[in-house]
PDB file of C-alpha atoms in Angstrom:
ATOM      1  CA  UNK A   1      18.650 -25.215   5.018  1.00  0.00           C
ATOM      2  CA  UNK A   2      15.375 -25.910   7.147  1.00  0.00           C
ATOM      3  CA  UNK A   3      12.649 -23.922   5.952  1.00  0.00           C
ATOM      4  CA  UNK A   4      11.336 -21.685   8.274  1.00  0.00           C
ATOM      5  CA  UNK A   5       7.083 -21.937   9.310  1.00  0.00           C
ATOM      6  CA  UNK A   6       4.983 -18.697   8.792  1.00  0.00           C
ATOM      7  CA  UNK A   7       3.928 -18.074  12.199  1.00  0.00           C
ATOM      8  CA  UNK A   8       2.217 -14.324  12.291  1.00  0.00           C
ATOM      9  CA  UNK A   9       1.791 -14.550  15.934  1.00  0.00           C
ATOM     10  CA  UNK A  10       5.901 -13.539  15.823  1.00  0.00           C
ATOM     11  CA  UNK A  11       4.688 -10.552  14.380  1.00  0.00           C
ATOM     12  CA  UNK A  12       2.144 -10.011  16.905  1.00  0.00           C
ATOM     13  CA  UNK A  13       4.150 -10.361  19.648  1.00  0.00           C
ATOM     14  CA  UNK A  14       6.928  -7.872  18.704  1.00  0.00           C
ATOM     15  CA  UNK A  15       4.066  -5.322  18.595  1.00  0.00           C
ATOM     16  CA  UNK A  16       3.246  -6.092  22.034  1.00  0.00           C
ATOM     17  CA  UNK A  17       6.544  -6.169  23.223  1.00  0.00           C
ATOM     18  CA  UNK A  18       6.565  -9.582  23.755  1.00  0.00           C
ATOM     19  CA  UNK A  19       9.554 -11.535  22.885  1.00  0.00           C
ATOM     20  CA  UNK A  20       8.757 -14.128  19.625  1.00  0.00           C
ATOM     21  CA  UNK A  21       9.425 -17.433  19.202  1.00  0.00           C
ATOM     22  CA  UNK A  22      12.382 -17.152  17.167  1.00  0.00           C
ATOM     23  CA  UNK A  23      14.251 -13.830  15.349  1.00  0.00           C
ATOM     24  CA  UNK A  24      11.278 -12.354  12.902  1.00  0.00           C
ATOM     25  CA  UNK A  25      11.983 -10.600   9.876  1.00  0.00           C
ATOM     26  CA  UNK A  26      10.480  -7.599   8.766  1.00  0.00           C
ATOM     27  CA  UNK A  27      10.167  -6.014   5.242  1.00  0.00           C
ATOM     28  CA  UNK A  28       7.879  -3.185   4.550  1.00  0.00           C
ATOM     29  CA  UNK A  29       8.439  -4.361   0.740  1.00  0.00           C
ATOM     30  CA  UNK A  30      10.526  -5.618  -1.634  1.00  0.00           C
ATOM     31  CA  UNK A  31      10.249  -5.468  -5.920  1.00  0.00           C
ATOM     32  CA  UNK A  32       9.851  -8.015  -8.249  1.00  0.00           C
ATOM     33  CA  UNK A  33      13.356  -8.469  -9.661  1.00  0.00           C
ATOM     34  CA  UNK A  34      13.804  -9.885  -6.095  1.00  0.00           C
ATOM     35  CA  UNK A  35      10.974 -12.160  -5.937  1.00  0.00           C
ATOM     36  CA  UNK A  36      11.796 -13.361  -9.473  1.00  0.00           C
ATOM     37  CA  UNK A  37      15.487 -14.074  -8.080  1.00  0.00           C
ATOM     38  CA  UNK A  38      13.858 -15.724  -5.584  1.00  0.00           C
ATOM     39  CA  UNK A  39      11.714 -18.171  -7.111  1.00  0.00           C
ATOM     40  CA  UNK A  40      13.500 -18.911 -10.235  1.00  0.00           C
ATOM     41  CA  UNK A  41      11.177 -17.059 -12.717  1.00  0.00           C
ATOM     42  CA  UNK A  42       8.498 -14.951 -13.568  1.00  0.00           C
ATOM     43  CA  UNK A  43       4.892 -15.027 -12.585  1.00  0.00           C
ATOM     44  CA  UNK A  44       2.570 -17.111 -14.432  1.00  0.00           C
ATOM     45  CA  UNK A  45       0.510 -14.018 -15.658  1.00  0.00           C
ATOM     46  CA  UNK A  46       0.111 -10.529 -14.856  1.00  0.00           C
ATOM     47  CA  UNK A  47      -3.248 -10.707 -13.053  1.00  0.00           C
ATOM     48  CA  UNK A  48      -3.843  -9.604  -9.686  1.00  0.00           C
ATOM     49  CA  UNK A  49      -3.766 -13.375  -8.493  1.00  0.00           C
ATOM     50  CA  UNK A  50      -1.016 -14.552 -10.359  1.00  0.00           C
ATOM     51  CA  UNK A  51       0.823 -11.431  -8.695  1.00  0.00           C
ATOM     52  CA  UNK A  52      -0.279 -12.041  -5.740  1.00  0.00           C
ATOM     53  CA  UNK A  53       0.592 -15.621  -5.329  1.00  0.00           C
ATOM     54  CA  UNK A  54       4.728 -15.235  -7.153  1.00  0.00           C
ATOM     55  CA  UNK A  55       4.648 -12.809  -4.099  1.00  0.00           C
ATOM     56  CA  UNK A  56       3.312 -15.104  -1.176  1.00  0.00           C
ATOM     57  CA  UNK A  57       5.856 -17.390  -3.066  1.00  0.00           C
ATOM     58  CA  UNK A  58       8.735 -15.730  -2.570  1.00  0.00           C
ATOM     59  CA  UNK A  59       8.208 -14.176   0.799  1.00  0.00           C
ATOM     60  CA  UNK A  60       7.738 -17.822   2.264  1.00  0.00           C
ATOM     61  CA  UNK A  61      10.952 -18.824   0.377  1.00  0.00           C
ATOM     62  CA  UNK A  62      12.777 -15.939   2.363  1.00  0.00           C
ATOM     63  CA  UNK A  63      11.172 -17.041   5.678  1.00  0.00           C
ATOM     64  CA  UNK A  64       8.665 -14.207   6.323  1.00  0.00           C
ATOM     65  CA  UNK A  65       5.690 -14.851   8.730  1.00  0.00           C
ATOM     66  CA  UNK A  66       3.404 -12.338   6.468  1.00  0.00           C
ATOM     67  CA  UNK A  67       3.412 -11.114   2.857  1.00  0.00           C
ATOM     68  CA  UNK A  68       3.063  -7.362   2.173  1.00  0.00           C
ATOM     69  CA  UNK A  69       0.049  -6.902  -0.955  1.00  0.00           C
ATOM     70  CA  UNK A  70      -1.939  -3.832  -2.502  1.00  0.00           C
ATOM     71  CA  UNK A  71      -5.584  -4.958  -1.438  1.00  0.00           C
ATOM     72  CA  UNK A  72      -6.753  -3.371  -4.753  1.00  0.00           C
ATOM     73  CA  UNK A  73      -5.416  -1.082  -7.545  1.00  0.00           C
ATOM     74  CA  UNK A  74      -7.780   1.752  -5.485  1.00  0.00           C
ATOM     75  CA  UNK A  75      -5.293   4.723  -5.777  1.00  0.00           C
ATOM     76  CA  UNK A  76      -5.390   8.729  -6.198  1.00  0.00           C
ATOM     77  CA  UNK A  77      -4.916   9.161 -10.092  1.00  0.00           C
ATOM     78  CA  UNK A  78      -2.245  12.348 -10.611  1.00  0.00           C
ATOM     79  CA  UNK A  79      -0.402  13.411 -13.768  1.00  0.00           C
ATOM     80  CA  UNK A  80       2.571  11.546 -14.816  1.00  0.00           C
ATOM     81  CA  UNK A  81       5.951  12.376 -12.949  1.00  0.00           C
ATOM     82  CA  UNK A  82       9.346  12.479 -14.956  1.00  0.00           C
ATOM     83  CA  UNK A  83      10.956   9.537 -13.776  1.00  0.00           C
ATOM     84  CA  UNK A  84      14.854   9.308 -14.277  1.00  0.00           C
ATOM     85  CA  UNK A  85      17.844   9.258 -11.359  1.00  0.00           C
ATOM     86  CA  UNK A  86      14.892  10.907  -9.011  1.00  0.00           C
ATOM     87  CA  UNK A  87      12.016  12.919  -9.359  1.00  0.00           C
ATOM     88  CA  UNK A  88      10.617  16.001  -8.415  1.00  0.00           C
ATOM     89  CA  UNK A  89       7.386  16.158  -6.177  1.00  0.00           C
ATOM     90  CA  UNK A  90       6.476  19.099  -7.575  1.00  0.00           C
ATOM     91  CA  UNK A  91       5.495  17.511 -11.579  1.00  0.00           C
ATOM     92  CA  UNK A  92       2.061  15.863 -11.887  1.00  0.00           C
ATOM     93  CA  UNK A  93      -0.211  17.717  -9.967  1.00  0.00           C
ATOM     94  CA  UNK A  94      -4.019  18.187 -10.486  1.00  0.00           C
ATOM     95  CA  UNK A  95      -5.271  19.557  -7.633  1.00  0.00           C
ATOM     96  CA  UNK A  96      -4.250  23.792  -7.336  1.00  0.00           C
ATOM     97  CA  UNK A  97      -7.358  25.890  -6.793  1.00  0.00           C
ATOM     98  CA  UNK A  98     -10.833  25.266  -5.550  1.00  0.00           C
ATOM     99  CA  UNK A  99     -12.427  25.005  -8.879  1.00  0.00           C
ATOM    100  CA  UNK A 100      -9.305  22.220  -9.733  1.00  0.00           C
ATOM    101  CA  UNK A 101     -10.397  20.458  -6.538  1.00  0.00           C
ATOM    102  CA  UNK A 102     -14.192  20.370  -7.115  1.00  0.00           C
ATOM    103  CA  UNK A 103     -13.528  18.665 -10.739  1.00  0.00           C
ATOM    104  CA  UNK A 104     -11.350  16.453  -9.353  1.00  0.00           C
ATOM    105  CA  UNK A 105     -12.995  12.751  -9.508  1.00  0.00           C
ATOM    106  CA  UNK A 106     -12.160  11.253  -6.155  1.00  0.00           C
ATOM    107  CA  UNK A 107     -11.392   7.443  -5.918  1.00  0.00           C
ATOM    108  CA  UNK A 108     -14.205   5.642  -4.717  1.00  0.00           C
ATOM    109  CA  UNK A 109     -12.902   3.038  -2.175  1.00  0.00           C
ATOM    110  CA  UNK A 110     -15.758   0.644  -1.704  1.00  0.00           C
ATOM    111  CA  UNK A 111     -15.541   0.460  -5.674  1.00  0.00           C
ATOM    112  CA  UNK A 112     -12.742  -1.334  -5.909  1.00  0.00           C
ATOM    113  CA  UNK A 113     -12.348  -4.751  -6.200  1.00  0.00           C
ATOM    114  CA  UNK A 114     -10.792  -6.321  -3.717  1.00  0.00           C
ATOM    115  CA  UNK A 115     -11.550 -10.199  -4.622  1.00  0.00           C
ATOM    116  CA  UNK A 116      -7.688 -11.231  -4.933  1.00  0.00           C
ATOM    117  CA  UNK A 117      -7.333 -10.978  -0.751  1.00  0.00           C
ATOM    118  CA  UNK A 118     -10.013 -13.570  -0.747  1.00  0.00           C
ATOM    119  CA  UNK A 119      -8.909 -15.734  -3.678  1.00  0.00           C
ATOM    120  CA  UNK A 120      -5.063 -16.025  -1.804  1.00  0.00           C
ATOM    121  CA  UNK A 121      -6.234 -17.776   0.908  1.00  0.00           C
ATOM    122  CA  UNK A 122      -6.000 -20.817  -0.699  1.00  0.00           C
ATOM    123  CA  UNK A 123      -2.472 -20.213  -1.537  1.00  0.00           C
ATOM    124  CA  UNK A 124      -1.394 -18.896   2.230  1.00  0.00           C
ATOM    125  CA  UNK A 125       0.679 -21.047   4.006  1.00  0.00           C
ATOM    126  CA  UNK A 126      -0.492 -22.144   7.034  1.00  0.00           C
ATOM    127  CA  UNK A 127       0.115 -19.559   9.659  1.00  0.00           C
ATOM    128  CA  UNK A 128       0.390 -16.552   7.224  1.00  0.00           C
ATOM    129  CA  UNK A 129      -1.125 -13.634   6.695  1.00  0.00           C
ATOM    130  CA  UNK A 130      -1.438 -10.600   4.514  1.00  0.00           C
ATOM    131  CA  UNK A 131      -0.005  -7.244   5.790  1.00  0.00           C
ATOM    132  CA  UNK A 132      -1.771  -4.908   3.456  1.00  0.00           C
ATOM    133  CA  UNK A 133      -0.065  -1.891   1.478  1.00  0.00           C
ATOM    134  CA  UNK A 134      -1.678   1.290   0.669  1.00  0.00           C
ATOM    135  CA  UNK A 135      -1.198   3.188  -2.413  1.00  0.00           C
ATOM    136  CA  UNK A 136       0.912   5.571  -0.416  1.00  0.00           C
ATOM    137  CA  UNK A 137       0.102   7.614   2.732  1.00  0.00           C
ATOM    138  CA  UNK A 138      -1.876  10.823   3.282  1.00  0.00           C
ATOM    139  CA  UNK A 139       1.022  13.361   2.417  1.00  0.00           C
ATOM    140  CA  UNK A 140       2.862  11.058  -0.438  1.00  0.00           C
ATOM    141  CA  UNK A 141      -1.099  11.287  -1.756  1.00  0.00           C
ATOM    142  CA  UNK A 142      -1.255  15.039  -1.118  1.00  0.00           C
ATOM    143  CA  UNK A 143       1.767  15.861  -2.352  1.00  0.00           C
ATOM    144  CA  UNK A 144       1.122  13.653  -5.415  1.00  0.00           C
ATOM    145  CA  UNK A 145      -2.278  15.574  -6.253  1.00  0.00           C
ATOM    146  CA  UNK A 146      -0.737  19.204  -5.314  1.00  0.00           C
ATOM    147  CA  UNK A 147       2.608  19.367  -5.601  1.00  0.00           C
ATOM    148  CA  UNK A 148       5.260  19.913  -2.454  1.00  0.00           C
ATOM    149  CA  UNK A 149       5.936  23.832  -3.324  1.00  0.00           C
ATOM    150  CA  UNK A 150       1.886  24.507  -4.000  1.00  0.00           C
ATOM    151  CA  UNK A 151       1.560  22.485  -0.871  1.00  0.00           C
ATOM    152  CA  UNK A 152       3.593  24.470   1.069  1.00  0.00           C
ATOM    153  CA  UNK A 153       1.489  27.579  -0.345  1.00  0.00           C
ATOM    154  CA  UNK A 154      -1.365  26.448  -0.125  1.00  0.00           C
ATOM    155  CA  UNK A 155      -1.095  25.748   3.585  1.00  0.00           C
ATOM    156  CA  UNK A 156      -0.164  29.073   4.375  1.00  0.00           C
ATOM    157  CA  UNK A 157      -2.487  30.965   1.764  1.00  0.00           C
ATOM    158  CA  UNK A 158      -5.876  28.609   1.056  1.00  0.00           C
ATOM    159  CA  UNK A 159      -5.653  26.528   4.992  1.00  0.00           C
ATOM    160  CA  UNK A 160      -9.282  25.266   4.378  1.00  0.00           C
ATOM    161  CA  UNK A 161      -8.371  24.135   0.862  1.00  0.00           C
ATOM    162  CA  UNK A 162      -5.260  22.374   1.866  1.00  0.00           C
ATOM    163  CA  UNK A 163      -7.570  21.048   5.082  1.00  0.00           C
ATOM    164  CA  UNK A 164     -10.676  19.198   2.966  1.00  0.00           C
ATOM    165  CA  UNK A 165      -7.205  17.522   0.296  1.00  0.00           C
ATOM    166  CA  UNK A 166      -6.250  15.559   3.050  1.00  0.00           C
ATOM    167  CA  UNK A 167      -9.576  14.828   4.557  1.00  0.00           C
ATOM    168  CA  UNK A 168     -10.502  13.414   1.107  1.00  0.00           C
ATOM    169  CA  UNK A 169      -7.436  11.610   1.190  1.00  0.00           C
ATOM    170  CA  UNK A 170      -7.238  10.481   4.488  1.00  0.00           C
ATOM    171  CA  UNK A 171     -11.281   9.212   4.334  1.00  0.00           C
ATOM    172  CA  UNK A 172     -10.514   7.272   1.892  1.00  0.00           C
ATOM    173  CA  UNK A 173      -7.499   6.069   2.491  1.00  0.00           C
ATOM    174  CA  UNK A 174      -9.335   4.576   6.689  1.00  0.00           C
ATOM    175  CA  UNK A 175     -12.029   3.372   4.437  1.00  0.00           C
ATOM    176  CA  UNK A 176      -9.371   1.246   1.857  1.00  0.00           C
ATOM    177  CA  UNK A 177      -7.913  -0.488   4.935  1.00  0.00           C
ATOM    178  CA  UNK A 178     -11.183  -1.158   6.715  1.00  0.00           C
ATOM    179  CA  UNK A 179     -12.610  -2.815   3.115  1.00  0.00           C
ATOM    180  CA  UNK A 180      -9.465  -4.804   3.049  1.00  0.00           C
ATOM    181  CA  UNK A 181     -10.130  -6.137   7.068  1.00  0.00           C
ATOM    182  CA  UNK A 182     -13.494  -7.904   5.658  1.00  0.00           C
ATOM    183  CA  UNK A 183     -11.129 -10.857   4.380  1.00  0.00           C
ATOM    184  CA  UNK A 184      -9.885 -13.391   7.084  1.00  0.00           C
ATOM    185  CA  UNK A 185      -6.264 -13.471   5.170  1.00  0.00           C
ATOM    186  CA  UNK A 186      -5.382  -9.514   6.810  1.00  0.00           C
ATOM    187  CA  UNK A 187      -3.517  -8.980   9.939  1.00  0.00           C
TER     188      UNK A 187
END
């Protein structure tokens, strides 16, 4: 089989409604049992880079004009979630009251490090780029810090509480993405 030449103009025509090239596939993301399936292996390490690259690897090995990547390990830290057939969104929360909020030590975007988007470059096909993943949305975050039930409380009963969660989040969250645009590898 011919293999198939990122192009992420494809993707940027479908978003204008254009019609692409040729059919365009689209992943929001996959795991790594499937990229080691797909390349024959394992990474060669368990750095960022290494991670990164196995990944570029295996999405231009399926034919994808982009690769989907975590810009950083910048995230919202929350207590640990019982993990079995499901879990519930109400474990691992941090974040109840106003005195819980105030001690709460908020991620710090622009400390992150974000040096693997511009080490990949060299390892980009031509023609690729990255499509960068957050470490969740606002209300997976929320949730995550609060708790679904307390969220659905605290909305009701503490509005101005449950108001400044997701501005912290959601700050944060703009200024992750807009850290991630200063490297020419984003799309």
């Amino acid at each position: 089989m011919k293999r198939r030449e990122p192009n992420f103009e494809n993707l940027l025509k479908i978003t204008r409604r254009e019609a692409p090239e040729r059919p365009t596939l689209f992943e929001l993301f996959m795991n790594m049992d499937l990229y080691q399936k797909v390349n024959g292996g394992k990474p060669a390490g368990d750095d960022p880079l290494s991670i990164a690259r196995f990944t570029v690897e295996a999405f231009t090995r399926l034919g994808y004009d982009y690769t989907t990547l975590h810009a950083s390990s910048f995230g919202f830290p929350h207590d640990d979630q019982n993990r079995e057939q499901t879990i519930s969104l109400n474990e691992g929360s941090v974040i109840t009251d106003w005195e819980s909020f105030e001690k709460y030590v908020w991620p710090d975007p622009d400390a992150a490090d974000y040096s693997t988007l511009g080490k990949i470059k060299d390892y980009l096909p031509d023609g690729m780029k990255l499509m960068v993943m957050g470490p969740g949305g606002v209300l997976e975050n929320v949730i995550s810090l609060v708790g679904y039930d307390n969220l659905c409380y605290m909305i009701y009963e503490e509005q101005e509480l449950a108001k400044e969660i997701f501005d912290h989040v959601g700050s944060r969250l703009v200024r992750y993405y807009e850290n991630a645009l200063q490297y020419d590898t984003v799309g």
